[in-house]
Amino acid sequence: NAGVTQTPKFQVLKTGQSMTLQCAQDMNHEYMSWYRQDPGMGLRLIHYSVGAGITDQGEVPNGYNVSRSTTEDFPLRLLSAAPSQTSVYFCASRYPWGTQYFGPGTRLLVL
Amino acid sequence: GIQVEQSPPDLILQEGANSTLRCNFSDSVNNLQWFHQNPWGQLINLFYIPSGTKQNGRLSATTVATERYSLLYISSSQTTDSGVYFCAVGKGGGADGLTFGKGTHLIIQP
């Protein structure tokens, strides 16, 4: 199993550009989520999904969109990038009552 | 939302020492997990422990849900134990997000 995969590993954007961070898992987990990690802030939840077609907002959802058309994929869209979105983004998946597994992360720099 | 506090924020130890990391949370939870983030940024799950005690090699964890805290014990520390340790909790019916503490930054010196 590849586990949780994320692409790209690193991305530089200009303010106002849009992009999609990809996340996929091959463990048939119902639950998937996106976090951002900023220095001294721990991980903060952006959006999560409990299954295909079902998504909900986390602690810091503004400026991000998600959709879940399949069990395997959970892309995160930045609509109009801002310097405040410079961060490391982690995707995760689990069964509702199970161990959470993280992807390797995407490092995003917005200029 | 739930508040999660971890202590100490920083810890520097010599190889071979033992340590105890603490996680306090502000509300009842039914999901609690410990993670280790290594110096390369990778996040690894250590324990899924909403209550009780578990052990895995040199690491063990105890959660006392009624008193709203969890402890992570590391014995005979090795340099590879360095990194940041996060506690994360959830209180929904297994279908909510996890709230993370700010972590304990552990440095093990040879």
PDB file of C-alpha atoms in Angstrom:
ATOM      1  CA  ASN A   1       0.000   0.000   0.000  1.00  0.00           C
ATOM      2  CA  ALA A   2       1.179   3.525  -0.816  1.00  0.00           C
ATOM      3  CA  GLY A   3      -0.815   4.901   2.131  1.00  0.00           C
ATOM      4  CA  VAL A   4      -1.596   8.615   1.833  1.00  0.00           C
ATOM      5  CA  THR A   5       0.061  10.408  -1.079  1.00  0.00           C
ATOM      6  CA  GLN A   6       0.220  14.138  -1.768  1.00  0.00           C
ATOM      7  CA  THR A   7       1.309  16.148  -4.785  1.00  0.00           C
ATOM      8  CA  PRO A   8       3.124  18.404  -5.339  1.00  0.00           C
ATOM      9  CA  LYS A   9       5.790  18.291  -2.610  1.00  0.00           C
ATOM     10  CA  PHE A  10       6.629  21.954  -3.039  1.00  0.00           C
ATOM     11  CA  GLN A  11       4.904  24.829  -4.853  1.00  0.00           C
ATOM     12  CA  VAL A  12       5.504  28.546  -5.312  1.00  0.00           C
ATOM     13  CA  LEU A  13       2.534  30.743  -6.252  1.00  0.00           C
ATOM     14  CA  LYS A  14       2.004  34.409  -6.862  1.00  0.00           C
ATOM     15  CA  THR A  15      -0.711  36.258  -4.982  1.00  0.00           C
ATOM     16  CA  GLY A  16      -4.063  35.755  -6.703  1.00  0.00           C
ATOM     17  CA  GLN A  17      -3.172  32.505  -8.459  1.00  0.00           C
ATOM     18  CA  SER A  18      -5.247  29.389  -7.897  1.00  0.00           C
ATOM     19  CA  MET A  19      -4.099  25.807  -7.526  1.00  0.00           C
ATOM     20  CA  THR A  20      -5.166  22.362  -6.372  1.00  0.00           C
ATOM     21  CA  LEU A  21      -3.293  20.242  -3.859  1.00  0.00           C
ATOM     22  CA  GLN A  22      -3.873  16.580  -4.558  1.00  0.00           C
ATOM     23  CA  CYS A  23      -4.397  13.889  -1.931  1.00  0.00           C
ATOM     24  CA  ALA A  24      -5.095  10.197  -2.435  1.00  0.00           C
ATOM     25  CA  GLN A  25      -5.277   7.161  -0.138  1.00  0.00           C
ATOM     26  CA  ASP A  26      -5.481   3.453  -0.922  1.00  0.00           C
ATOM     27  CA  MET A  27      -6.650   2.182   2.479  1.00  0.00           C
ATOM     28  CA  ASN A  28     -10.382   2.545   1.773  1.00  0.00           C
ATOM     29  CA  HIS A  29     -10.728   5.008   4.647  1.00  0.00           C
ATOM     30  CA  GLU A  30     -14.054   6.838   4.851  1.00  0.00           C
ATOM     31  CA  TYR A  31     -12.606   9.809   6.679  1.00  0.00           C
ATOM     32  CA  MET A  32     -10.174  12.270   5.081  1.00  0.00           C
ATOM     33  CA  SER A  33      -9.012  15.689   6.205  1.00  0.00           C
ATOM     34  CA  TRP A  34      -6.709  18.587   5.403  1.00  0.00           C
ATOM     35  CA  TYR A  35      -4.537  20.445   7.925  1.00  0.00           C
ATOM     36  CA  ARG A  36      -2.155  23.339   7.705  1.00  0.00           C
ATOM     37  CA  GLN A  37       0.909  23.638   9.911  1.00  0.00           C
ATOM     38  CA  ASP A  38       2.425  26.993  10.744  1.00  0.00           C
ATOM     39  CA  PRO A  39       5.389  27.628  13.083  1.00  0.00           C
ATOM     40  CA  GLY A  40       4.316  27.527  16.728  1.00  0.00           C
ATOM     41  CA  MET A  41       0.675  26.805  15.819  1.00  0.00           C
ATOM     42  CA  GLY A  42       0.505  23.026  15.678  1.00  0.00           C
ATOM     43  CA  LEU A  43      -1.823  21.602  13.044  1.00  0.00           C
ATOM     44  CA  ARG A  44      -5.131  23.279  12.291  1.00  0.00           C
ATOM     45  CA  LEU A  45      -8.020  21.578  10.528  1.00  0.00           C
ATOM     46  CA  ILE A  46      -9.112  23.169   7.232  1.00  0.00           C
ATOM     47  CA  HIS A  47     -11.791  20.813   5.842  1.00  0.00           C
ATOM     48  CA  TYR A  48     -12.765  17.201   6.324  1.00  0.00           C
ATOM     49  CA  SER A  49     -14.924  14.552   4.689  1.00  0.00           C
ATOM     50  CA  VAL A  50     -16.684  11.524   6.162  1.00  0.00           C
ATOM     51  CA  GLY A  51     -17.306   9.910   2.799  1.00  0.00           C
ATOM     52  CA  ALA A  52     -17.796  10.488  -0.904  1.00  0.00           C
ATOM     53  CA  GLY A  53     -20.052  13.486  -1.472  1.00  0.00           C
ATOM     54  CA  ILE A  54     -19.857  14.696   2.140  1.00  0.00           C
ATOM     55  CA  THR A  55     -17.573  17.508   3.296  1.00  0.00           C
ATOM     56  CA  ASP A  56     -17.512  19.931   6.208  1.00  0.00           C
ATOM     57  CA  GLN A  57     -15.510  22.894   7.433  1.00  0.00           C
ATOM     58  CA  GLY A  58     -12.850  22.775  10.069  1.00  0.00           C
ATOM     59  CA  GLU A  59     -11.224  25.526  12.116  1.00  0.00           C
ATOM     60  CA  VAL A  60      -9.676  27.561   9.261  1.00  0.00           C
ATOM     61  CA  PRO A  61     -11.718  26.979   6.050  1.00  0.00           C
ATOM     62  CA  ASN A  62     -11.652  30.471   4.511  1.00  0.00           C
ATOM     63  CA  GLY A  63      -9.924  30.639   1.125  1.00  0.00           C
ATOM     64  CA  TYR A  64     -10.097  26.872   0.550  1.00  0.00           C
ATOM     65  CA  ASN A  65     -12.536  24.576  -1.223  1.00  0.00           C
ATOM     66  CA  VAL A  66     -12.790  20.798  -1.183  1.00  0.00           C
ATOM     67  CA  SER A  67     -14.822  18.092  -2.865  1.00  0.00           C
ATOM     68  CA  ARG A  68     -14.960  14.322  -2.454  1.00  0.00           C
ATOM     69  CA  SER A  69     -16.167  12.519  -5.549  1.00  0.00           C
ATOM     70  CA  THR A  70     -14.473   9.193  -4.726  1.00  0.00           C
ATOM     71  CA  THR A  71     -13.396   7.415  -1.545  1.00  0.00           C
ATOM     72  CA  GLU A  72      -9.743   7.615  -2.627  1.00  0.00           C
ATOM     73  CA  ASP A  73      -9.291  11.302  -3.526  1.00  0.00           C
ATOM     74  CA  PHE A  74      -9.717  14.521  -1.563  1.00  0.00           C
ATOM     75  CA  PRO A  75      -8.274  17.565  -3.389  1.00  0.00           C
ATOM     76  CA  LEU A  76      -7.842  20.955  -1.716  1.00  0.00           C
ATOM     77  CA  ARG A  77      -8.327  24.051  -3.883  1.00  0.00           C
ATOM     78  CA  LEU A  78      -6.897  27.461  -3.182  1.00  0.00           C
ATOM     79  CA  LEU A  79      -9.184  29.896  -4.938  1.00  0.00           C
ATOM     80  CA  SER A  80      -7.015  33.040  -4.920  1.00  0.00           C
ATOM     81  CA  ALA A  81      -3.736  32.516  -3.113  1.00  0.00           C
ATOM     82  CA  ALA A  82      -2.633  34.997  -0.443  1.00  0.00           C
ATOM     83  CA  PRO A  83       0.688  35.288   1.418  1.00  0.00           C
ATOM     84  CA  SER A  84      -1.168  34.229   4.605  1.00  0.00           C
ATOM     85  CA  GLN A  85      -1.669  30.819   2.993  1.00  0.00           C
ATOM     86  CA  THR A  86       2.068  30.156   2.973  1.00  0.00           C
ATOM     87  CA  SER A  87       2.254  26.987   5.050  1.00  0.00           C
ATOM     88  CA  VAL A  88       2.828  23.255   5.044  1.00  0.00           C
ATOM     89  CA  TYR A  89      -0.319  21.325   4.150  1.00  0.00           C
ATOM     90  CA  PHE A  90      -0.987  17.791   5.346  1.00  0.00           C
ATOM     91  CA  CYS A  91      -3.668  15.413   4.178  1.00  0.00           C
ATOM     92  CA  ALA A  92      -4.790  12.585   6.472  1.00  0.00           C
ATOM     93  CA  SER A  93      -7.126   9.618   6.405  1.00  0.00           C
ATOM     94  CA  ARG A  94      -8.571   7.107   8.873  1.00  0.00           C
ATOM     95  CA  TYR A  95     -11.548   4.971   9.745  1.00  0.00           C
ATOM     96  CA  PRO A  96     -13.912   6.959  12.016  1.00  0.00           C
ATOM     97  CA  TRP A  97     -12.563   5.304  15.169  1.00  0.00           C
ATOM     98  CA  GLY A  98      -9.130   4.405  13.934  1.00  0.00           C
ATOM     99  CA  THR A  99      -5.519   5.454  13.691  1.00  0.00           C
ATOM    100  CA  GLN A 100      -4.980   8.583  11.592  1.00  0.00           C
ATOM    101  CA  TYR A 101      -2.385   8.397   8.816  1.00  0.00           C
ATOM    102  CA  PHE A 102      -0.756  11.469   7.296  1.00  0.00           C
ATOM    103  CA  GLY A 103       0.667  12.150   3.867  1.00  0.00           C
ATOM    104  CA  PRO A 104       4.190  13.574   3.467  1.00  0.00           C
ATOM    105  CA  GLY A 105       2.972  17.176   3.159  1.00  0.00           C
ATOM    106  CA  THR A 106       3.030  19.952   0.568  1.00  0.00           C
ATOM    107  CA  ARG A 107       5.145  23.016   1.259  1.00  0.00           C
ATOM    108  CA  LEU A 108       3.464  26.095  -0.250  1.00  0.00           C
ATOM    109  CA  LEU A 109       5.024  29.523  -0.638  1.00  0.00           C
ATOM    110  CA  VAL A 110       2.825  32.421  -1.799  1.00  0.00           C
ATOM    111  CA  LEU A 111       4.689  35.516  -2.937  1.00  0.00           C
TER     112      LEU A 111
ATOM    113  CA  GLY B   1     -14.067  24.120  20.572  1.00  0.00           C
ATOM    114  CA  ILE B   2     -11.871  21.845  22.632  1.00  0.00           C
ATOM    115  CA  GLN B   3      -8.653  23.330  24.010  1.00  0.00           C
ATOM    116  CA  VAL B   4      -5.577  21.077  24.036  1.00  0.00           C
ATOM    117  CA  GLU B   5      -2.533  22.018  26.080  1.00  0.00           C
ATOM    118  CA  GLN B   6       0.742  20.146  25.962  1.00  0.00           C
ATOM    119  CA  SER B   7       3.632  20.394  28.390  1.00  0.00           C
ATOM    120  CA  PRO B   8       6.466  20.986  28.501  1.00  0.00           C
ATOM    121  CA  PRO B   9       6.781  22.954  25.244  1.00  0.00           C
ATOM    122  CA  ASP B  10      10.483  22.112  24.983  1.00  0.00           C
ATOM    123  CA  LEU B  11      12.593  19.354  26.474  1.00  0.00           C
ATOM    124  CA  ILE B  12      16.308  18.625  26.088  1.00  0.00           C
ATOM    125  CA  LEU B  13      17.612  15.309  27.401  1.00  0.00           C
ATOM    126  CA  GLN B  14      20.677  13.130  27.201  1.00  0.00           C
ATOM    127  CA  GLU B  15      20.526   9.814  25.425  1.00  0.00           C
ATOM    128  CA  GLY B  16      19.288   7.107  27.781  1.00  0.00           C
ATOM    129  CA  ALA B  17      17.071   9.401  29.862  1.00  0.00           C
ATOM    130  CA  ASN B  18      13.366   8.881  30.475  1.00  0.00           C
ATOM    131  CA  SER B  19      10.675  11.498  29.865  1.00  0.00           C
ATOM    132  CA  THR B  20       6.992  12.147  30.420  1.00  0.00           C
ATOM    133  CA  LEU B  21       4.955  14.363  28.103  1.00  0.00           C
ATOM    134  CA  ARG B  22       1.538  15.610  29.176  1.00  0.00           C
ATOM    135  CA  CYS B  23      -1.626  16.488  27.260  1.00  0.00           C
ATOM    136  CA  ASN B  24      -4.558  18.238  28.972  1.00  0.00           C
ATOM    137  CA  PHE B  25      -7.866  18.786  27.214  1.00  0.00           C
ATOM    138  CA  SER B  26     -10.820  20.964  28.121  1.00  0.00           C
ATOM    139  CA  ASP B  27     -13.783  18.703  27.364  1.00  0.00           C
ATOM    140  CA  SER B  28     -14.750  15.057  27.236  1.00  0.00           C
ATOM    141  CA  VAL B  29     -13.342  13.268  24.210  1.00  0.00           C
ATOM    142  CA  ASN B  30     -13.786   9.882  22.593  1.00  0.00           C
ATOM    143  CA  ASN B  31     -10.770  10.024  20.324  1.00  0.00           C
ATOM    144  CA  LEU B  32      -7.186  10.756  21.413  1.00  0.00           C
ATOM    145  CA  GLN B  33      -4.040  10.097  19.419  1.00  0.00           C
ATOM    146  CA  TRP B  34      -0.331  10.791  19.867  1.00  0.00           C
ATOM    147  CA  PHE B  35       1.900  11.616  16.903  1.00  0.00           C
ATOM    148  CA  HIS B  36       5.619  12.090  16.375  1.00  0.00           C
ATOM    149  CA  GLN B  37       6.849  14.554  13.770  1.00  0.00           C
ATOM    150  CA  ASN B  38      10.450  13.764  12.871  1.00  0.00           C
ATOM    151  CA  PRO B  39      13.009  16.403  11.877  1.00  0.00           C
ATOM    152  CA  TRP B  40      12.116  15.804   8.201  1.00  0.00           C
ATOM    153  CA  GLY B  41       8.497  16.764   8.847  1.00  0.00           C
ATOM    154  CA  GLN B  42       6.917  13.319   8.601  1.00  0.00           C
ATOM    155  CA  LEU B  43       3.997  12.695  10.977  1.00  0.00           C
ATOM    156  CA  ILE B  44       3.802   9.188  12.437  1.00  0.00           C
ATOM    157  CA  ASN B  45       0.996   7.890  14.592  1.00  0.00           C
ATOM    158  CA  LEU B  46       2.233   6.498  17.906  1.00  0.00           C
ATOM    159  CA  PHE B  47      -0.966   5.608  19.760  1.00  0.00           C
ATOM    160  CA  TYR B  48      -4.711   5.645  19.350  1.00  0.00           C
ATOM    161  CA  ILE B  49      -5.675   5.825  23.018  1.00  0.00           C
ATOM    162  CA  PRO B  50      -9.024   7.400  23.990  1.00  0.00           C
ATOM    163  CA  SER B  51      -8.727   5.678  27.369  1.00  0.00           C
ATOM    164  CA  GLY B  52      -6.540   3.216  29.229  1.00  0.00           C
ATOM    165  CA  THR B  53      -2.881   2.312  28.785  1.00  0.00           C
ATOM    166  CA  LYS B  54      -0.912   1.019  25.817  1.00  0.00           C
ATOM    167  CA  GLN B  55       2.732   0.142  25.295  1.00  0.00           C
ATOM    168  CA  ASN B  56       4.847  -0.148  22.164  1.00  0.00           C
ATOM    169  CA  GLY B  57       8.492  -0.921  22.855  1.00  0.00           C
ATOM    170  CA  ARG B  58      10.084   1.974  24.730  1.00  0.00           C
ATOM    171  CA  LEU B  59       6.972   4.101  24.406  1.00  0.00           C
ATOM    172  CA  SER B  60       3.825   3.893  26.440  1.00  0.00           C
ATOM    173  CA  ALA B  61       0.767   6.083  26.883  1.00  0.00           C
ATOM    174  CA  THR B  62      -1.984   6.466  29.426  1.00  0.00           C
ATOM    175  CA  THR B  63      -5.223   8.383  29.050  1.00  0.00           C
ATOM    176  CA  VAL B  64      -7.430   9.198  32.037  1.00  0.00           C
ATOM    177  CA  ALA B  65     -10.501  10.422  30.212  1.00  0.00           C
ATOM    178  CA  THR B  66     -12.469  11.271  33.355  1.00  0.00           C
ATOM    179  CA  GLU B  67      -9.694  13.663  34.443  1.00  0.00           C
ATOM    180  CA  ARG B  68      -9.068  14.952  30.902  1.00  0.00           C
ATOM    181  CA  TYR B  69      -5.397  14.204  30.469  1.00  0.00           C
ATOM    182  CA  SER B  70      -3.059  11.841  28.703  1.00  0.00           C
ATOM    183  CA  LEU B  71       0.605  11.034  29.299  1.00  0.00           C
ATOM    184  CA  LEU B  72       3.232   9.778  26.872  1.00  0.00           C
ATOM    185  CA  TYR B  73       6.249   8.034  28.406  1.00  0.00           C
ATOM    186  CA  ILE B  74       9.528   7.601  26.557  1.00  0.00           C
ATOM    187  CA  SER B  75      12.104   5.375  28.211  1.00  0.00           C
ATOM    188  CA  SER B  76      15.806   4.990  27.407  1.00  0.00           C
ATOM    189  CA  SER B  77      15.688   7.860  24.898  1.00  0.00           C
ATOM    190  CA  GLN B  78      17.587   7.594  21.629  1.00  0.00           C
ATOM    191  CA  THR B  79      18.622  10.403  19.285  1.00  0.00           C
ATOM    192  CA  THR B  80      16.021   9.145  16.800  1.00  0.00           C
ATOM    193  CA  ASP B  81      13.325  10.084  19.327  1.00  0.00           C
ATOM    194  CA  SER B  82      14.035  13.763  18.644  1.00  0.00           C
ATOM    195  CA  GLY B  83      11.264  15.770  17.037  1.00  0.00           C
ATOM    196  CA  VAL B  84       7.885  17.181  17.987  1.00  0.00           C
ATOM    197  CA  TYR B  85       5.243  15.144  19.797  1.00  0.00           C
ATOM    198  CA  PHE B  86       1.623  16.093  19.222  1.00  0.00           C
ATOM    199  CA  CYS B  87      -1.495  15.128  21.081  1.00  0.00           C
ATOM    200  CA  ALA B  88      -4.769  15.315  19.122  1.00  0.00           C
ATOM    201  CA  VAL B  89      -8.330  14.841  20.369  1.00  0.00           C
ATOM    202  CA  GLY B  90     -11.844  14.539  18.960  1.00  0.00           C
ATOM    203  CA  LYS B  91     -15.289  14.433  20.526  1.00  0.00           C
ATOM    204  CA  GLY B  92     -17.711  13.763  17.706  1.00  0.00           C
ATOM    205  CA  GLY B  93     -19.123  10.393  16.766  1.00  0.00           C
ATOM    206  CA  GLY B  94     -15.866   9.398  15.110  1.00  0.00           C
ATOM    207  CA  ALA B  95     -16.697  11.665  12.196  1.00  0.00           C
ATOM    208  CA  ASP B  96     -15.192  14.962  13.267  1.00  0.00           C
ATOM    209  CA  GLY B  97     -11.764  16.460  12.864  1.00  0.00           C
ATOM    210  CA  LEU B  98      -9.000  16.115  15.427  1.00  0.00           C
ATOM    211  CA  THR B  99      -7.874  19.162  17.400  1.00  0.00           C
ATOM    212  CA  PHE B 100      -4.131  19.286  17.904  1.00  0.00           C
ATOM    213  CA  GLY B 101      -2.076  20.728  20.707  1.00  0.00           C
ATOM    214  CA  LYS B 102       0.957  22.855  19.894  1.00  0.00           C
ATOM    215  CA  GLY B 103       3.322  20.000  20.632  1.00  0.00           C
ATOM    216  CA  THR B 104       6.363  19.207  22.769  1.00  0.00           C
ATOM    217  CA  HIS B 105       9.690  19.757  21.029  1.00  0.00           C
ATOM    218  CA  LEU B 106      12.067  17.029  22.233  1.00  0.00           C
ATOM    219  CA  ILE B 107      15.806  17.066  21.601  1.00  0.00           C
ATOM    220  CA  ILE B 108      17.864  14.020  22.574  1.00  0.00           C
ATOM    221  CA  GLN B 109      21.554  14.756  22.754  1.00  0.00           C
ATOM    222  CA  PRO B 110      24.157  11.965  22.287  1.00  0.00           C
TER     223      PRO B 110
END
